Amino acid sequence: MEHHIKKALSSCGVDYLEVRIEERSTTSVVYQGRELEQAGTSTSRGGNVRALHRGGWGFASFNTIDQLPEKAAEAERAARLVGRGRSRLAKVKPSRATIRVKLADDPRRAPLKEKEALARRYNQQILGRPGIQSSRVRYEDVFKRQTYANTEGAEIVEERLYCGMGFSAIAKDGANVQTAHDSFGGGAIGFKKLAKLEPLVEQVTGDALDLLKAEKVEAGRYTVVVDPKMSGVFAHEAFGHLSESDHIHENAKLRRMMRLGRRFGPDHLSIVDDATIAGERGSYHYDEEGVPAGRNYLIKNGVLVGRLHSRETAGLMGERPTGSARAISHQYKPIVRMGCTYIEPGKCSFRRMVGEIDRGIYVVSALGGMTELEMFTFSAMKAYRIDRGKIGPMVRDVILSGNVFQTLRNIDAVGDDLELYGGLGGCGKDGQMPLPVSDGGPHIRIRNVIIGGR
Amino acid sequence: MRKVLEKALALAKKRADQAEAIAYNGEVTPVEFKSGKLHAVEHKEVRGLGLRVIRKGRIGFSSTTDLARLGELVDHACQSAAFGQPARFQFPAKCRPAATKIFDRAVAGFSVDQAMAEGRQALERLRAAAPELKCDATIEKRTYSVELANSRGLWSSYDKTHFSYQLSGVGVVDGHLLFVGDGRRGCGLKLEAEAMAGKMARLLKQAKRSARTSGGRVPVIFSHEAMYLFWMALGMGVNGKMLQKRSSPLQGRLGERVLDPRLSVSDDPQLRLAPGSAPHDAEGVCTARLPLFRNGVFRSFIFDLQTAGIMGTATTGHGQRDFSVQPSPGISNLVIAPGRRPLAEMVGSLDRGIIIHDLLGAGQSNLLAGDFSANIGLGFVIEKGRIAGRVKDAMVAGNVYQMLKGNVGEISKETESRGHYHTPAILFNDVSVAAK
């Protein structure tokens, strides 16, 4: 393999060329209802060549490593077709590194039998509660070894391991069907850490049953307190994606909107993307351009101070590369992505935050989020009414929607707690899904949030 | 690939009672323009093998893209069978593939140079028609072959093409960001840039004015591109797997009128050049058009072999997958019968209402139960039969089943192909809209 890579790099006739080879092994166990849907291991192996010439990119991916020379030629040809200007990659010092996963309690060493037993046990826990209709329990570990080299001399081998479990409980009463989810996981966590998730499973099951009895929320404008999970979804979905420079550098209007130094929120608001936190699902050592991962402030004390870059967007915009070019697999080229994005904690206690609200909604956990530039829509997994400073009955079908800039300005309290979540999910962008990321934050309070309902 | 399949089956048969192998081998070539300029040309090879075995009566599965390690693949599949579900089916011994048109020579022969020229032309057209917008274009061609074989003697292979042509534009219009787009997707070569650009320009023009809506309960037209939400929900509801898991709201309702009597919905795996068409499903079972709802009456769930076996019925030939996962029931092409009224008349008939073209965040609701709540990404207020201006900061909510049963005003005469859905636009009389 090394021989093929060296040859492709040395015979290249374009401005820049890189090769990435990936080996991957995924073990998963899935229970859905009473049935085991999947238990086993699948593997993949493949690679890609990306070439840059006169500002144009060419890309070719393959499954057979022997084909590397032909694919390199194909990528070069494509780059020449596209290139009409000047290649502008921000300069980085070429890295040479080998990063191996070293874990005392490596999940890859646990036999499939134990993984199946673990999933079965939690699945029985969910199905054992009266009123529960169905369930979904997923165990997954993914091991990936990536070999990277480019014409500037970078040579990196990085191993990554992701492991976790996801739980869904589906409760049903007549035509009323309610689902609750949660997951636990991260990068390189030990197998034994998954052995004591009963409280989490109990919570998910209870939530699904409680949602059956919850009333639909009344549509309207509310003061909202969001929990750390929803706060993370907000940091990632509503704001984080706008900080991805591939969109910014292409669009002059967005560039003006995202002008560094502009005030976006109150003094007590800071948002950071940090891909260097050990054990987080969104962490890595080097991105898919061989640039070291970083800790990058996006908003500091309410002011926009930074954004996420690939080498190209950094070069085009004259800014510092941030190590944010990521790809979900060898079939995709790296694009600007987040790692672990969170709102930094402030000083307000949860009790005070809620206590000051006359009529509001407390949103707990997110089912998902979607954005279209400045507009966002997030659905809560569950929520509670807040009446006269006290948390009241559970409500369901709470979907928050709004304009991110207005919403950031409307954050009037930032909690003194912080939680990060990686779970088992991932982020989607430009057809690349799921990319392992983490997000989180403290509890935050937002004024004037529009909530859809009936 | 036939040799690889045969080798995998031979290895598997030494250790399992039955085996089935499926191979995908193909190439994807996207040509991508960003902000009016050629951005990237890619070539992607996608090749892999999935192996399903039945060993001691239980199902095992594994997949790989590394065809040099078939021994490891068989190991993984057999290990998996130690825990797998008891098999409630036999692999079919024969398959008579339907003569479905899913391969278009024009797509297979469409070169990167042609895609580049086409994209450039389309973007020039857009520049003239909608100068305020920054426009992107993606023209993606995919050619692949699927080979399926099992230890009972079935062997089948087919070639398929896919062609996807997407145009989109973004700009700040009347102080708000506007996203407009249009696209074509199917097995055939459809170069309809003129129509797509025309539509985008029309939407842009309409979006230049904004109009207020007070919200409440109003008549709402879901245009062709917004109807996917309803069909996605029905697709989940008719899924035999959801029935098996007892989470389908359609459970126990076969023969019952669950939709408006004007609504007939079928699944058609033989639809010419449609993206979900195939000569047989991913387990080698052939099918024809299957009525799911006829005149509003619920007629059938969809099944694959194992799900049908568990439910004590026959497969409907809806086993779907790529090589890396086990089959599960899935819609091929959902065809919704058209109504009688032209869309323009439907708009013209409304004194006050809203027409929705794009929904944001609709997939996050409890769609299985039919519930949805979504931001109106692109929609217009209708006043006295005319488009008055763009709706901003508003959400729409409802229940798919309730709306399709008791709330249908009109179904448009025109149908459009939107991916796997061939749908009319529908006017609902009374829909909940929340506005700021």
PDB file of N, CA and C in Angstrom, chain B residues 14-57:
ATOM      1  N   LYS B  14     -20.592 -24.546   2.753  1.00  0.00           N
ATOM      2  CA  LYS B  14     -19.874 -25.524   3.568  1.00  0.00           C
ATOM      3  C   LYS B  14     -20.252 -25.394   5.039  1.00  0.00           C
ATOM      4  N   ARG B  15     -20.703 -24.215   5.431  1.00  0.00           N
ATOM      5  CA  ARG B  15     -20.948 -23.996   6.859  1.00  0.00           C
ATOM      6  C   ARG B  15     -22.383 -23.631   7.196  1.00  0.00           C
ATOM      7  N   ALA B  16     -23.170 -23.340   6.183  1.00  0.00           N
ATOM      8  CA  ALA B  16     -24.552 -22.943   6.465  1.00  0.00           C
ATOM      9  C   ALA B  16     -25.503 -23.793   5.628  1.00  0.00           C
ATOM     10  N   ASP B  17     -26.784 -23.807   6.004  1.00  0.00           N
ATOM     11  CA  ASP B  17     -27.753 -24.614   5.265  1.00  0.00           C
ATOM     12  C   ASP B  17     -28.143 -23.935   3.957  1.00  0.00           C
ATOM     13  N   GLN B  18     -28.350 -22.639   4.041  1.00  0.00           N
ATOM     14  CA  GLN B  18     -28.699 -21.886   2.835  1.00  0.00           C
ATOM     15  C   GLN B  18     -27.906 -20.590   2.831  1.00  0.00           C
ATOM     16  N   ALA B  19     -27.723 -20.028   1.657  1.00  0.00           N
ATOM     17  CA  ALA B  19     -27.006 -18.755   1.586  1.00  0.00           C
ATOM     18  C   ALA B  19     -27.504 -17.931   0.407  1.00  0.00           C
ATOM     19  N   GLU B  20     -27.320 -16.639   0.536  1.00  0.00           N
ATOM     20  CA  GLU B  20     -27.731 -15.712  -0.522  1.00  0.00           C
ATOM     21  C   GLU B  20     -26.680 -14.606  -0.579  1.00  0.00           C
ATOM     22  N   ALA B  21     -26.237 -14.276  -1.766  1.00  0.00           N
ATOM     23  CA  ALA B  21     -25.251 -13.203  -1.889  1.00  0.00           C
ATOM     24  C   ALA B  21     -25.771 -12.147  -2.848  1.00  0.00           C
ATOM     25  N   ILE B  22     -25.525 -10.890  -2.498  1.00  0.00           N
ATOM     26  CA  ILE B  22     -25.925  -9.794  -3.385  1.00  0.00           C
ATOM     27  C   ILE B  22     -24.728  -8.871  -3.587  1.00  0.00           C
ATOM     28  N   ALA B  23     -24.490  -8.517  -4.832  1.00  0.00           N
ATOM     29  CA  ALA B  23     -23.341  -7.655  -5.123  1.00  0.00           C
ATOM     30  C   ALA B  23     -23.791  -6.399  -5.849  1.00  0.00           C
ATOM     31  N   TYR B  24     -23.225  -5.282  -5.453  1.00  0.00           N
ATOM     32  CA  TYR B  24     -23.419  -4.021  -6.160  1.00  0.00           C
ATOM     33  C   TYR B  24     -22.089  -3.624  -6.744  1.00  0.00           C
ATOM     34  N   ASN B  25     -22.128  -3.155  -7.958  1.00  0.00           N
ATOM     35  CA  ASN B  25     -20.894  -2.712  -8.578  1.00  0.00           C
ATOM     36  C   ASN B  25     -21.238  -1.521  -9.449  1.00  0.00           C
ATOM     37  N   GLY B  26     -20.749  -0.377  -9.076  1.00  0.00           N
ATOM     38  CA  GLY B  26     -21.153   0.779  -9.853  1.00  0.00           C
ATOM     39  C   GLY B  26     -20.234   1.967  -9.736  1.00  0.00           C
ATOM     40  N   GLU B  27     -20.650   3.014 -10.400  1.00  0.00           N
ATOM     41  CA  GLU B  27     -19.843   4.219 -10.463  1.00  0.00           C
ATOM     42  C   GLU B  27     -20.757   5.430 -10.380  1.00  0.00           C
ATOM     43  N   VAL B  28     -20.346   6.404  -9.607  1.00  0.00           N
ATOM     44  CA  VAL B  28     -21.110   7.640  -9.493  1.00  0.00           C
ATOM     45  C   VAL B  28     -20.221   8.770  -9.983  1.00  0.00           C
ATOM     46  N   THR B  29     -20.770   9.611 -10.828  1.00  0.00           N
ATOM     47  CA  THR B  29     -19.992  10.750 -11.330  1.00  0.00           C
ATOM     48  C   THR B  29     -20.761  12.043 -11.127  1.00  0.00           C
ATOM     49  N   PRO B  30     -20.548  12.720 -10.011  1.00  0.00           N
ATOM     50  CA  PRO B  30     -21.196  14.013  -9.820  1.00  0.00           C
ATOM     51  C   PRO B  30     -20.361  15.154 -10.404  1.00  0.00           C
ATOM     52  N   VAL B  31     -21.034  16.070 -11.053  1.00  0.00           N
ATOM     53  CA  VAL B  31     -20.399  17.307 -11.522  1.00  0.00           C
ATOM     54  C   VAL B  31     -21.113  18.441 -10.792  1.00  0.00           C
ATOM     55  N   GLU B  32     -20.329  19.216 -10.069  1.00  0.00           N
ATOM     56  CA  GLU B  32     -20.936  20.140  -9.118  1.00  0.00           C
ATOM     57  C   GLU B  32     -20.514  21.590  -9.407  1.00  0.00           C
ATOM     58  N   PHE B  33     -21.506  22.457  -9.503  1.00  0.00           N
ATOM     59  CA  PHE B  33     -21.239  23.893  -9.673  1.00  0.00           C
ATOM     60  C   PHE B  33     -21.639  24.607  -8.396  1.00  0.00           C
ATOM     61  N   LYS B  34     -20.793  25.556  -7.963  1.00  0.00           N
ATOM     62  CA  LYS B  34     -21.153  26.342  -6.777  1.00  0.00           C
ATOM     63  C   LYS B  34     -21.045  27.812  -7.103  1.00  0.00           C
ATOM     64  N   SER B  35     -22.015  28.570  -6.668  1.00  0.00           N
ATOM     65  CA  SER B  35     -22.049  30.012  -6.927  1.00  0.00           C
ATOM     66  C   SER B  35     -21.744  30.320  -8.377  1.00  0.00           C
ATOM     67  N   GLY B  36     -22.362  29.557  -9.253  1.00  0.00           N
ATOM     68  CA  GLY B  36     -22.247  29.841 -10.672  1.00  0.00           C
ATOM     69  C   GLY B  36     -20.998  29.307 -11.343  1.00  0.00           C
ATOM     70  N   LYS B  37     -20.096  28.700 -10.549  1.00  0.00           N
ATOM     71  CA  LYS B  37     -18.845  28.228 -11.161  1.00  0.00           C
ATOM     72  C   LYS B  37     -18.673  26.725 -10.969  1.00  0.00           C
ATOM     73  N   LEU B  38     -17.986  26.108 -11.924  1.00  0.00           N
ATOM     74  CA  LEU B  38     -17.696  24.681 -11.784  1.00  0.00           C
ATOM     75  C   LEU B  38     -16.862  24.480 -10.527  1.00  0.00           C
ATOM     76  N   HIS B  39     -17.299  23.593  -9.670  1.00  0.00           N
ATOM     77  CA  HIS B  39     -16.643  23.440  -8.374  1.00  0.00           C
ATOM     78  C   HIS B  39     -15.890  22.113  -8.261  1.00  0.00           C
ATOM     79  N   ALA B  40     -16.500  21.031  -8.685  1.00  0.00           N
ATOM     80  CA  ALA B  40     -15.821  19.743  -8.536  1.00  0.00           C
ATOM     81  C   ALA B  40     -16.358  18.717  -9.520  1.00  0.00           C
ATOM     82  N   VAL B  41     -15.462  17.854  -9.932  1.00  0.00           N
ATOM     83  CA  VAL B  41     -15.825  16.694 -10.746  1.00  0.00           C
ATOM     84  C   VAL B  41     -15.315  15.475  -9.982  1.00  0.00           C
ATOM     85  N   GLU B  42     -16.172  14.500  -9.772  1.00  0.00           N
ATOM     86  CA  GLU B  42     -15.757  13.338  -8.985  1.00  0.00           C
ATOM     87  C   GLU B  42     -16.071  12.035  -9.702  1.00  0.00           C
ATOM     88  N   HIS B  43     -15.301  11.029  -9.343  1.00  0.00           N
ATOM     89  CA  HIS B  43     -15.588   9.660  -9.788  1.00  0.00           C
ATOM     90  C   HIS B  43     -15.596   8.799  -8.541  1.00  0.00           C
ATOM     91  N   LYS B  44     -16.671   8.082  -8.338  1.00  0.00           N
ATOM     92  CA  LYS B  44     -16.692   7.219  -7.168  1.00  0.00           C
ATOM     93  C   LYS B  44     -17.043   5.810  -7.578  1.00  0.00           C
ATOM     94  N   GLU B  45     -16.211   4.902  -7.094  1.00  0.00           N
ATOM     95  CA  GLU B  45     -16.499   3.493  -7.335  1.00  0.00           C
ATOM     96  C   GLU B  45     -17.220   2.962  -6.100  1.00  0.00           C
ATOM     97  N   VAL B  46     -18.307   2.274  -6.307  1.00  0.00           N
ATOM     98  CA  VAL B  46     -19.018   1.690  -5.177  1.00  0.00           C
ATOM     99  C   VAL B  46     -19.207   0.208  -5.462  1.00  0.00           C
ATOM    100  N   ARG B  47     -18.573  -0.601  -4.654  1.00  0.00           N
ATOM    101  CA  ARG B  47     -18.604  -2.024  -4.923  1.00  0.00           C
ATOM    102  C   ARG B  47     -18.650  -2.767  -3.611  1.00  0.00           C
ATOM    103  N   GLY B  48     -19.481  -3.757  -3.518  1.00  0.00           N
ATOM    104  CA  GLY B  48     -19.509  -4.507  -2.271  1.00  0.00           C
ATOM    105  C   GLY B  48     -20.406  -5.712  -2.365  1.00  0.00           C
ATOM    106  N   LEU B  49     -20.287  -6.542  -1.335  1.00  0.00           N
ATOM    107  CA  LEU B  49     -20.957  -7.834  -1.323  1.00  0.00           C
ATOM    108  C   LEU B  49     -21.638  -8.026   0.024  1.00  0.00           C
ATOM    109  N   GLY B  50     -22.893  -8.437  -0.031  1.00  0.00           N
ATOM    110  CA  GLY B  50     -23.610  -8.772   1.198  1.00  0.00           C
ATOM    111  C   GLY B  50     -23.930 -10.251   1.208  1.00  0.00           C
ATOM    112  N   LEU B  51     -23.727 -10.902   2.333  1.00  0.00           N
ATOM    113  CA  LEU B  51     -23.960 -12.349   2.416  1.00  0.00           C
ATOM    114  C   LEU B  51     -24.945 -12.644   3.541  1.00  0.00           C
ATOM    115  N   ARG B  52     -26.045 -13.313   3.171  1.00  0.00           N
ATOM    116  CA  ARG B  52     -27.024 -13.723   4.174  1.00  0.00           C
ATOM    117  C   ARG B  52     -27.012 -15.242   4.228  1.00  0.00           C
ATOM    118  N   VAL B  53     -26.931 -15.792   5.410  1.00  0.00           N
ATOM    119  CA  VAL B  53     -26.946 -17.247   5.530  1.00  0.00           C
ATOM    120  C   VAL B  53     -28.078 -17.685   6.452  1.00  0.00           C
ATOM    121  N   ILE B  54     -28.523 -18.941   6.271  1.00  0.00           N
ATOM    122  CA  ILE B  54     -29.416 -19.558   7.258  1.00  0.00           C
ATOM    123  C   ILE B  54     -28.659 -20.765   7.805  1.00  0.00           C
ATOM    124  N   ARG B  55     -28.375 -20.710   9.102  1.00  0.00           N
ATOM    125  CA  ARG B  55     -27.564 -21.743   9.727  1.00  0.00           C
ATOM    126  C   ARG B  55     -28.289 -22.207  10.980  1.00  0.00           C
ATOM    127  N   LYS B  56     -28.497 -23.499  11.073  1.00  0.00           N
ATOM    128  CA  LYS B  56     -29.278 -24.075  12.178  1.00  0.00           C
ATOM    129  C   LYS B  56     -30.604 -23.325  12.339  1.00  0.00           C
ATOM    130  N   GLY B  57     -31.183 -22.976  11.193  1.00  0.00           N
ATOM    131  CA  GLY B  57     -32.498 -22.329  11.213  1.00  0.00           C
ATOM    132  C   GLY B  57     -32.472 -20.849  11.507  1.00  0.00           C
TER     133      GLY B  57
END
